[in-house]
Steps between C-alpha positions, in 0.01 A plus 500: 500500500761770511856380558848644519767292328779401736824312448563237234447160664573254218578452135348183354585372153318224317682386188375254240565450130175690429519781757709693752305671779659734753290586806602771747342464846485815713405562859171694508393729781123551532416869497120473480203359317351151509634159405301376199546208260556599138367345181776236507404346837198381694626585847771701673608503864788566736661202673787401725766337278577250776145361473537391136579151379601353164140420405395867495782662299744400227861394548649827375296704750616275785860545381452879496363511857779274629769712334372836626512363855868401472673696220611852432252690289428496216501125452534340157292206381577350159315208340630365172320237295706486185 
């Protein structure tokens, strides 16, 4: 798939005594090509975020979707387990 990177949507940080991950989530605009799962997944698909429930995705992803609906962008998500 060919995409054009759009605006920064969120900055997510996951902090633990053993690691500190920073993930930048960008809006992507499809320019062409086909949607195809990579080596790290079995399946890929588009979906309506309003159709998801807590059994299908993790808590941090739910938090991200809820924040982008109501906050100024980019949103910040920080999880500390120290």
